């Protein structure tokens, strides 16, 4: 569509029906998105003035609700796509090049005949090369495109800006060059491939799967190539709760060893039982063998395995509670998950920097404000970054004020579950 017509369609509120599904129905939210999209289109035209015909895409961040650090051991996770997203203005061409400019970042240029990773590649280039390579493995022919992206997915905020970007690129390629034939899980696999093989971050499939599917979903990863995915029809707002992510502004830098240690220690226990992942280990046999395991492995590795066994069952129970509309049971389980992450998984702060305990501080403040109401737990990988809280709507202002008094203005983000994954809007 001609970029001037796109701007007019948005200005005339002709896309409000789509925006309402993605971002909610409040007039202020819709107006913010209209201005955001118009600005992105205008900026694209400024950067790529030769193009007049553009398309628009969006992909969401995600929130992990249950199943902290279970996906990489092929466990069960409860998670949802959120209304914080990355949008892209795109124009296609036949230059054999993909040009990416993201707001606030340096431009990246990927030549389609030079897809092997290089040590000099920036992060954007690595991810785009990885996604394209995965499509080329399926014999999808790609000619090229220019794109400008704008994101409100908090970078380093635990809602997975990288998975949202990967989903965005995969959706663009799939819609244009593959006739939209990829399933959401195939889109997720493209992102996972890019992040693991090209970017070099060893992660499970949680983030990409949720971003690609959208909505609130339960995922059983026991068979990585064919996970069991179930949509959970539940609206927290209807039951009087706001889903909040609190950014403690603590840094994720230098935490790679902490994340790797969780995965490695859980894998040690799986290896003892000659299993690929903890999901294959018989929990009863684990407890029977504890004396022998303690001779071979650290106590922390044993505790982290215990967390996995409890957490993957808890994620199932959380999904069941929501399906049964039992919000009180769900909140109880969320609080239990938080306790397990703190005492067994031990990912509330890094042992390499024990003085920085922003996550425990945020959880204590949350408990002081909420009392016996709502729930709060560490969010995402942990050690630094964000916590998640389910806050009664009538306490939201009080909660936000107390949190932002400690962690700064704008640190408390109210989010809603977005029903759509990666999509083409125009």
GROMACS .gro file of C-alpha atoms in nm:
model
  426
    1UNK     CA    1   0.000   0.000   0.000
    2UNK     CA    2   0.122   0.352  -0.077
    3UNK     CA    3   0.277   0.500   0.238
    4UNK     CA    4   0.060   0.813   0.220
    5UNK     CA    5  -0.250   0.596   0.207
    6UNK     CA    6  -0.122   0.394   0.503
    7UNK     CA    7  -0.091   0.711   0.707
    8UNK     CA    8  -0.442   0.820   0.607
    9UNK     CA    9  -0.591   0.479   0.693
   10UNK     CA   10  -0.435   0.500   1.039
   11UNK     CA   11  -0.527   0.866   1.091
   12UNK     CA   12  -0.887   0.795   0.990
   13UNK     CA   13  -0.899   0.519   1.257
   14UNK     CA   14  -0.961   0.250   0.996
   15UNK     CA   15  -0.711   0.022   1.169
   16UNK     CA   16  -0.855   0.072   1.517
   17UNK     CA   17  -1.032  -0.264   1.502
   18UNK     CA   18  -0.694  -0.437   1.460
   19UNK     CA   19  -0.519  -0.212   1.710
   20UNK     CA   20  -0.794  -0.283   1.965
   21UNK     CA   21  -0.727  -0.656   1.946
   22UNK     CA   22  -0.353  -0.608   1.986
   23UNK     CA   23  -0.333  -0.320   2.233
   24UNK     CA   24  -0.671  -0.286   2.404
   25UNK     CA   25  -0.970  -0.063   2.366
   26UNK     CA   26  -0.879   0.240   2.575
   27UNK     CA   27  -0.885   0.557   2.360
   28UNK     CA   28  -0.550   0.680   2.495
   29UNK     CA   29  -0.380   0.351   2.403
   30UNK     CA   30  -0.526   0.357   2.053
   31UNK     CA   31  -0.416   0.716   1.999
   32UNK     CA   32  -0.065   0.630   2.117
   33UNK     CA   33  -0.043   0.345   1.867
   34UNK     CA   34  -0.177   0.556   1.580
   35UNK     CA   35   0.095   0.813   1.642
   36UNK     CA   36   0.357   0.541   1.687
   37UNK     CA   37   0.275   0.373   1.356
   38UNK     CA   38   0.251   0.702   1.165
   39UNK     CA   39   0.589   0.810   1.302
   40UNK     CA   40   0.742   0.477   1.196
   41UNK     CA   41   0.604   0.508   0.842
   42UNK     CA   42   0.731   0.866   0.811
   43UNK     CA   43   1.074   0.766   0.942
   44UNK     CA   44   1.088   0.474   0.698
   45UNK     CA   45   1.015   0.709   0.407
   46UNK     CA   46   1.288   0.942   0.531
   47UNK     CA   47   1.541   0.656   0.545
   48UNK     CA   48   1.429   0.476   0.228
   49UNK     CA   49   1.281   0.751   0.007
   50UNK     CA   50   1.290   0.540  -0.311
   51UNK     CA   51   1.007   0.319  -0.183
   52UNK     CA   52   0.645   0.425  -0.198
   53UNK     CA   53   0.476   0.088  -0.138
   54UNK     CA   54   0.508  -0.043   0.219
   55UNK     CA   55   0.378  -0.320   0.441
   56UNK     CA   56   0.348  -0.325   0.818
   57UNK     CA   57   0.418  -0.611   1.058
   58UNK     CA   58   0.411  -0.664   1.434
   59UNK     CA   59   0.547  -0.930   1.672
   60UNK     CA   60   0.497  -0.943   2.050
   61UNK     CA   61   0.718  -0.981   2.352
   62UNK     CA   62   0.626  -1.248   2.600
   63UNK     CA   63   0.581  -1.305   2.971
   64UNK     CA   64   0.660  -1.635   3.139
   65UNK     CA   65   0.389  -1.701   3.397
   66UNK     CA   66   0.477  -2.050   3.516
   67UNK     CA   67   0.765  -2.288   3.454
   68UNK     CA   68   1.071  -2.086   3.551
   69UNK     CA   69   1.375  -2.249   3.385
   70UNK     CA   70   1.188  -2.562   3.279
   71UNK     CA   71   1.184  -2.528   2.899
   72UNK     CA   72   1.550  -2.616   2.846
   73UNK     CA   73   1.487  -2.941   3.037
   74UNK     CA   74   1.180  -3.015   2.820
   75UNK     CA   75   0.936  -2.935   3.096
   76UNK     CA   76   0.601  -2.755   3.105
   77UNK     CA   77   0.558  -2.379   3.080
   78UNK     CA   78   0.265  -2.138   3.107
   79UNK     CA   79   0.329  -1.815   2.920
   80UNK     CA   80   0.161  -1.538   2.724
   81UNK     CA   81   0.231  -1.292   2.447
   82UNK     CA   82   0.200  -0.930   2.563
   83UNK     CA   83   0.093  -0.602   2.409
   84UNK     CA   84   0.450  -0.467   2.408
   85UNK     CA   85   0.573  -0.536   2.056
   86UNK     CA   86   0.813  -0.460   1.774
   87UNK     CA   87   0.664  -0.313   1.458
   88UNK     CA   88   0.831  -0.305   1.117
   89UNK     CA   89   0.770  -0.093   0.811
   90UNK     CA   90   0.889  -0.296   0.512
   91UNK     CA   91   0.938  -0.254   0.138
   92UNK     CA   92   1.038  -0.546  -0.083
   93UNK     CA   93   1.278  -0.540  -0.376
   94UNK     CA   94   1.502  -0.769  -0.581
   95UNK     CA   95   1.844  -0.633  -0.483
   96UNK     CA   96   1.954  -0.950  -0.304
   97UNK     CA   97   2.004  -0.751   0.017
   98UNK     CA   98   1.817  -0.712   0.345
   99UNK     CA   99   1.866  -0.371   0.506
  100UNK     CA  100   1.757  -0.327   0.866
  101UNK     CA  101   1.744  -0.003   1.059
  102UNK     CA  102   1.607  -0.025   1.412
  103UNK     CA  103   1.528   0.286   1.609
  104UNK     CA  104   1.827   0.368   1.827
  105UNK     CA  105   2.066   0.125   1.654
  106UNK     CA  106   2.317   0.135   1.372
  107UNK     CA  107   2.201   0.006   1.029
  108UNK     CA  108   2.266  -0.355   0.933
  109UNK     CA  109   2.300  -0.488   0.579
  110UNK     CA  110   2.277  -0.859   0.495
  111UNK     CA  111   2.372  -0.983   0.148
  112UNK     CA  112   2.174  -1.294   0.063
  113UNK     CA  113   2.476  -1.456  -0.103
  114UNK     CA  114   2.686  -1.406   0.214
  115UNK     CA  115   2.493  -1.579   0.492
  116UNK     CA  116   2.778  -1.754   0.674
  117UNK     CA  117   2.824  -1.594   1.017
  118UNK     CA  118   3.124  -1.367   1.069
  119UNK     CA  119   3.290  -1.261   1.393
  120UNK     CA  120   3.236  -0.898   1.289
  121UNK     CA  121   2.856  -0.940   1.253
  122UNK     CA  122   2.645  -0.736   1.493
  123UNK     CA  123   2.356  -0.896   1.679
  124UNK     CA  124   2.092  -0.788   1.429
  125UNK     CA  125   2.292  -0.928   1.138
  126UNK     CA  126   2.342  -1.262   1.316
  127UNK     CA  127   1.970  -1.303   1.388
  128UNK     CA  128   1.857  -1.202   1.038
  129UNK     CA  129   2.116  -1.432   0.876
  130UNK     CA  130   1.997  -1.718   1.097
  131UNK     CA  131   1.630  -1.676   1.013
  132UNK     CA  132   1.702  -1.645   0.639
  133UNK     CA  133   1.925  -1.952   0.648
  134UNK     CA  134   1.649  -2.157   0.809
  135UNK     CA  135   1.405  -2.057   0.533
  136UNK     CA  136   1.663  -2.132   0.265
  137UNK     CA  137   1.700  -2.483   0.411
  138UNK     CA  138   1.332  -2.524   0.317
  139UNK     CA  139   1.407  -2.397  -0.036
  140UNK     CA  140   1.227  -2.067   0.014
  141UNK     CA  141   1.359  -1.811  -0.236
  142UNK     CA  142   1.416  -1.464  -0.087
  143UNK     CA  143   1.498  -1.159  -0.295
  144UNK     CA  144   1.541  -0.885  -0.036
  145UNK     CA  145   1.370  -0.607   0.157
  146UNK     CA  146   1.432  -0.288   0.353
  147UNK     CA  147   1.284  -0.251   0.701
  148UNK     CA  148   1.263   0.003   0.979
  149UNK     CA  149   1.164  -0.120   1.324
  150UNK     CA  150   1.033   0.048   1.637
  151UNK     CA  151   1.014  -0.146   1.963
  152UNK     CA  152   0.855  -0.098   2.302
  153UNK     CA  153   0.965  -0.445   2.415
  154UNK     CA  154   1.188  -0.361   2.710
  155UNK     CA  155   1.544  -0.456   2.615
  156UNK     CA  156   1.685  -0.673   2.893
  157UNK     CA  157   1.348  -0.659   3.064
  158UNK     CA  158   1.268  -1.028   3.060
  159UNK     CA  159   0.997  -1.011   2.792
  160UNK     CA  160   1.231  -1.129   2.518
  161UNK     CA  161   1.303  -0.857   2.267
  162UNK     CA  162   1.523  -1.099   2.071
  163UNK     CA  163   1.244  -1.356   2.022
  164UNK     CA  164   1.006  -1.078   1.917
  165UNK     CA  165   1.258  -0.959   1.658
  166UNK     CA  166   1.318  -1.312   1.530
  167UNK     CA  167   0.943  -1.372   1.502
  168UNK     CA  168   0.905  -1.042   1.320
  169UNK     CA  169   1.170  -1.125   1.058
  170UNK     CA  170   1.038  -1.480   1.013
  171UNK     CA  171   0.682  -1.351   0.971
  172UNK     CA  172   0.793  -1.098   0.708
  173UNK     CA  173   0.976  -1.363   0.507
  174UNK     CA  174   0.701  -1.622   0.546
  175UNK     CA  175   0.419  -1.389   0.438
  176UNK     CA  176   0.603  -1.250   0.136
  177UNK     CA  177   0.817  -1.536   0.010
  178UNK     CA  178   0.649  -1.848   0.147
  179UNK     CA  179   0.280  -1.761   0.095
  180UNK     CA  180   0.231  -1.771   0.474
  181UNK     CA  181   0.262  -2.150   0.479
  182UNK     CA  182   0.468  -2.179   0.798
  183UNK     CA  183   0.292  -2.286   1.116
  184UNK     CA  184   0.351  -2.075   1.428
  185UNK     CA  185   0.581  -2.346   1.560
  186UNK     CA  186   0.786  -2.342   1.239
  187UNK     CA  187   0.819  -1.965   1.280
  188UNK     CA  188   0.936  -2.028   1.637
  189UNK     CA  189   1.191  -2.285   1.517
  190UNK     CA  190   1.337  -2.028   1.276
  191UNK     CA  191   1.390  -1.787   1.565
  192UNK     CA  192   1.533  -2.056   1.791
  193UNK     CA  193   1.776  -2.163   1.517
  194UNK     CA  194   1.893  -1.805   1.466
  195UNK     CA  195   1.945  -1.740   1.835
  196UNK     CA  196   2.122  -2.068   1.909
  197UNK     CA  197   2.324  -2.129   1.594
  198UNK     CA  198   2.402  -1.776   1.473
  199UNK     CA  199   2.374  -1.550   1.778
  200UNK     CA  200   2.528  -1.813   2.007
  201UNK     CA  201   2.282  -1.796   2.295
  202UNK     CA  202   2.181  -2.141   2.414
  203UNK     CA  203   1.812  -2.111   2.494
  204UNK     CA  204   1.501  -2.325   2.495
  205UNK     CA  205   1.205  -2.273   2.264
  206UNK     CA  206   0.981  -2.092   2.512
  207UNK     CA  207   1.031  -1.732   2.401
  208UNK     CA  208   1.000  -1.791   2.029
  209UNK     CA  209   0.699  -2.024   2.064
  210UNK     CA  210   0.497  -1.775   2.267
  211UNK     CA  211   0.584  -1.482   2.040
  212UNK     CA  212   0.485  -1.682   1.731
  213UNK     CA  213   0.159  -1.820   1.870
  214UNK     CA  214   0.027  -1.526   2.071
  215UNK     CA  215  -0.229  -1.556   2.348
  216UNK     CA  216  -0.196  -1.737   2.680
  217UNK     CA  217  -0.063  -2.089   2.620
  218UNK     CA  218   0.050  -2.397   2.807
  219UNK     CA  219   0.346  -2.574   2.643
  220UNK     CA  220   0.475  -2.922   2.719
  221UNK     CA  221   0.824  -2.945   2.566
  222UNK     CA  222   0.884  -3.315   2.637
  223UNK     CA  223   0.905  -3.373   2.260
  224UNK     CA  224   1.098  -3.066   2.144
  225UNK     CA  225   1.008  -3.122   1.782
  226UNK     CA  226   0.638  -3.166   1.854
  227UNK     CA  227   0.546  -2.986   2.177
  228UNK     CA  228   0.194  -3.004   2.313
  229UNK     CA  229   0.052  -2.651   2.298
  230UNK     CA  230  -0.283  -2.559   2.448
  231UNK     CA  231  -0.447  -2.218   2.443
  232UNK     CA  232  -0.585  -2.102   2.778
  233UNK     CA  233  -0.887  -1.868   2.742
  234UNK     CA  234  -0.848  -1.643   3.046
  235UNK     CA  235  -0.861  -1.266   3.089
  236UNK     CA  236  -0.692  -1.145   3.409
  237UNK     CA  237  -0.859  -0.806   3.385
  238UNK     CA  238  -1.206  -0.965   3.389
  239UNK     CA  239  -1.115  -1.123   3.722
  240UNK     CA  240  -0.993  -0.795   3.869
  241UNK     CA  241  -0.616  -0.831   3.830
  242UNK     CA  242  -0.349  -0.638   3.644
  243UNK     CA  243  -0.043  -0.819   3.511
  244UNK     CA  244   0.262  -0.606   3.594
  245UNK     CA  245   0.626  -0.643   3.502
  246UNK     CA  246   0.863  -0.446   3.725
  247UNK     CA  247   1.195  -0.346   3.574
  248UNK     CA  248   1.439  -0.319   3.864
  249UNK     CA  249   1.694  -0.153   3.633
  250UNK     CA  250   1.955  -0.409   3.741
  251UNK     CA  251   2.196  -0.515   3.469
  252UNK     CA  252   2.194  -0.846   3.280
  253UNK     CA  253   2.560  -0.798   3.189
  254UNK     CA  254   2.802  -1.066   3.308
  255UNK     CA  255   2.523  -1.309   3.397
  256UNK     CA  256   2.590  -1.563   3.122
  257UNK     CA  257   2.776  -1.793   3.361
  258UNK     CA  258   2.481  -1.785   3.603
  259UNK     CA  259   2.234  -1.887   3.333
  260UNK     CA  260   2.464  -2.154   3.194
  261UNK     CA  261   2.516  -2.298   3.543
  262UNK     CA  262   2.144  -2.364   3.586
  263UNK     CA  263   2.124  -2.551   3.260
  264UNK     CA  264   2.448  -2.741   3.319
  265UNK     CA  265   2.365  -2.844   3.674
  266UNK     CA  266   2.020  -2.969   3.577
  267UNK     CA  267   2.179  -3.157   3.287
  268UNK     CA  268   2.428  -3.321   3.524
  269UNK     CA  269   2.141  -3.489   3.707
  270UNK     CA  270   1.978  -3.595   3.381
  271UNK     CA  271   2.310  -3.742   3.262
  272UNK     CA  272   2.339  -3.950   3.579
  273UNK     CA  273   2.016  -4.124   3.482
  274UNK     CA  274   2.131  -4.148   3.118
  275UNK     CA  275   1.858  -3.908   3.009
  276UNK     CA  276   1.867  -3.618   2.764
  277UNK     CA  277   1.677  -3.386   2.998
  278UNK     CA  278   1.521  -3.383   3.344
  279UNK     CA  279   1.173  -3.438   3.199
  280UNK     CA  280   1.283  -3.797   3.123
  281UNK     CA  281   1.405  -3.865   3.478
  282UNK     CA  282   1.181  -4.060   3.716
  283UNK     CA  283   1.132  -3.824   4.011
  284UNK     CA  284   1.098  -4.112   4.260
  285UNK     CA  285   1.430  -4.257   4.143
  286UNK     CA  286   1.588  -3.915   4.184
  287UNK     CA  287   1.491  -3.899   4.551
  288UNK     CA  288   1.589  -4.262   4.613
  289UNK     CA  289   1.933  -4.189   4.467
  290UNK     CA  290   1.991  -3.863   4.656
  291UNK     CA  291   2.270  -4.003   4.882
  292UNK     CA  292   2.469  -4.122   4.581
  293UNK     CA  293   2.392  -3.808   4.379
  294UNK     CA  294   2.525  -3.591   4.663
  295UNK     CA  295   2.862  -3.767   4.642
  296UNK     CA  296   2.891  -3.672   4.276
  297UNK     CA  297   2.721  -3.334   4.239
  298UNK     CA  298   2.677  -3.010   4.428
  299UNK     CA  299   2.387  -2.956   4.666
  300UNK     CA  300   2.282  -2.666   4.443
  301UNK     CA  301   2.249  -2.898   4.144
  302UNK     CA  302   2.023  -3.126   4.349
  303UNK     CA  303   1.809  -2.834   4.466
  304UNK     CA  304   1.775  -2.706   4.111
  305UNK     CA  305   1.659  -3.049   3.995
  306UNK     CA  306   1.403  -3.045   4.278
  307UNK     CA  307   1.284  -2.707   4.152
  308UNK     CA  308   1.237  -2.850   3.804
  309UNK     CA  309   1.026  -3.142   3.926
  310UNK     CA  310   0.803  -2.915   4.132
  311UNK     CA  311   0.785  -2.628   3.885
  312UNK     CA  312   0.689  -2.829   3.580
  313UNK     CA  313   0.401  -2.988   3.776
  314UNK     CA  314   0.307  -2.647   3.913
  315UNK     CA  315   0.287  -2.499   3.561
  316UNK     CA  316   0.034  -2.769   3.471
  317UNK     CA  317  -0.169  -2.692   3.782
  318UNK     CA  318  -0.161  -2.319   3.705
  319UNK     CA  319  -0.303  -2.384   3.359
  320UNK     CA  320  -0.573  -2.608   3.507
  321UNK     CA  321  -0.661  -2.342   3.765
  322UNK     CA  322  -0.710  -2.082   3.491
  323UNK     CA  323  -0.916  -2.320   3.280
  324UNK     CA  324  -1.135  -2.375   3.586
  325UNK     CA  325  -1.155  -1.996   3.648
  326UNK     CA  326  -0.999  -2.050   3.992
  327UNK     CA  327  -0.797  -1.730   4.024
  328UNK     CA  328  -0.723  -1.779   4.395
  329UNK     CA  329  -0.562  -2.118   4.338
  330UNK     CA  330  -0.367  -1.976   4.047
  331UNK     CA  331  -0.230  -1.691   4.259
  332UNK     CA  332  -0.134  -1.935   4.534
  333UNK     CA  333   0.063  -2.139   4.280
  334UNK     CA  334   0.236  -1.828   4.144
  335UNK     CA  335   0.354  -1.743   4.494
  336UNK     CA  336   0.473  -2.102   4.541
  337UNK     CA  337   0.668  -2.071   4.216
  338UNK     CA  338   0.836  -1.759   4.349
  339UNK     CA  339   0.939  -1.936   4.669
  340UNK     CA  340   1.079  -2.230   4.472
  341UNK     CA  341   1.279  -2.000   4.245
  342UNK     CA  342   1.430  -1.830   4.549
  343UNK     CA  343   1.507  -2.130   4.768
  344UNK     CA  344   1.569  -2.413   4.518
  345UNK     CA  345   1.653  -2.262   4.179
  346UNK     CA  346   1.837  -1.974   4.349
  347UNK     CA  347   1.813  -1.718   4.069
  348UNK     CA  348   1.717  -1.406   4.261
  349UNK     CA  349   2.070  -1.261   4.258
  350UNK     CA  350   2.414  -1.358   4.134
  351UNK     CA  351   2.664  -1.512   4.372
  352UNK     CA  352   2.926  -1.316   4.177
  353UNK     CA  353   2.769  -0.988   4.289
  354UNK     CA  354   2.584  -1.061   4.615
  355UNK     CA  355   2.552  -0.694   4.705
  356UNK     CA  356   2.317  -0.632   4.411
  357UNK     CA  357   1.984  -0.779   4.519
  358UNK     CA  358   1.731  -0.571   4.327
  359UNK     CA  359   1.507  -0.873   4.257
  360UNK     CA  360   1.468  -0.972   4.627
  361UNK     CA  361   1.412  -0.606   4.714
  362UNK     CA  362   1.134  -0.572   4.455
  363UNK     CA  363   0.970  -0.892   4.583
  364UNK     CA  364   0.982  -0.770   4.944
  365UNK     CA  365   0.831  -0.433   4.847
  366UNK     CA  366   0.560  -0.616   4.651
  367UNK     CA  367   0.478  -0.835   4.950
  368UNK     CA  368   0.462  -0.533   5.182
  369UNK     CA  369   0.215  -0.358   4.952
  370UNK     CA  370   0.005  -0.657   4.847
  371UNK     CA  371  -0.004  -0.843   5.177
  372UNK     CA  372  -0.210  -1.159   5.125
  373UNK     CA  373  -0.355  -1.031   4.798
  374UNK     CA  374  -0.220  -1.094   4.450
  375UNK     CA  375   0.112  -1.264   4.379
  376UNK     CA  376   0.472  -1.183   4.284
  377UNK     CA  377   0.768  -1.385   4.158
  378UNK     CA  378   1.098  -1.352   3.974
  379UNK     CA  379   1.043  -1.318   3.600
  380UNK     CA  380   1.241  -1.472   3.317
  381UNK     CA  381   1.601  -1.584   3.360
  382UNK     CA  382   1.644  -1.410   3.692
  383UNK     CA  383   1.955  -1.288   3.879
  384UNK     CA  384   1.873  -0.934   3.760
  385UNK     CA  385   1.608  -0.760   3.553
  386UNK     CA  386   1.240  -0.801   3.626
  387UNK     CA  387   0.978  -0.945   3.857
  388UNK     CA  388   0.618  -1.028   3.771
  389UNK     CA  389   0.320  -0.931   3.986
  390UNK     CA  390  -0.053  -0.994   3.969
  391UNK     CA  391  -0.203  -0.689   4.134
  392UNK     CA  392  -0.568  -0.634   4.229
  393UNK     CA  393  -0.692  -0.352   4.006
  394UNK     CA  394  -0.807  -0.148   4.304
  395UNK     CA  395  -0.449  -0.159   4.440
  396UNK     CA  396  -0.272  -0.085   4.112
  397UNK     CA  397  -0.205   0.285   4.174
  398UNK     CA  398  -0.078   0.217   4.526
  399UNK     CA  399   0.142  -0.067   4.403
  400UNK     CA  400   0.282   0.134   4.112
  401UNK     CA  401   0.357   0.435   4.332
  402UNK     CA  402   0.546   0.225   4.587
  403UNK     CA  403   0.744   0.039   4.323
  404UNK     CA  404   0.837   0.349   4.126
  405UNK     CA  405   0.937   0.533   4.443
  406UNK     CA  406   1.211   0.271   4.480
  407UNK     CA  407   1.301   0.177   4.123
  408UNK     CA  408   1.220   0.497   3.939
  409UNK     CA  409   0.945   0.641   3.723
  410UNK     CA  410   0.830   0.404   3.450
  411UNK     CA  411   0.967   0.093   3.618
  412UNK     CA  412   0.624  -0.066   3.667
  413UNK     CA  413   0.466  -0.176   3.339
  414UNK     CA  414   0.103  -0.289   3.322
  415UNK     CA  415   0.063  -0.542   3.042
  416UNK     CA  416  -0.219  -0.736   2.887
  417UNK     CA  417  -0.216  -1.070   2.710
  418UNK     CA  418  -0.211  -1.019   2.334
  419UNK     CA  419  -0.413  -1.282   2.143
  420UNK     CA  420  -0.204  -1.255   1.824
  421UNK     CA  421   0.150  -1.365   1.750
  422UNK     CA  422   0.352  -1.234   1.458
  423UNK     CA  423   0.114  -1.068   1.210
  424UNK     CA  424   0.101  -0.859   0.897
  425UNK     CA  425  -0.115  -0.553   0.968
  426UNK     CA  426  -0.105  -0.389   0.624
   0.00000   0.00000   0.00000
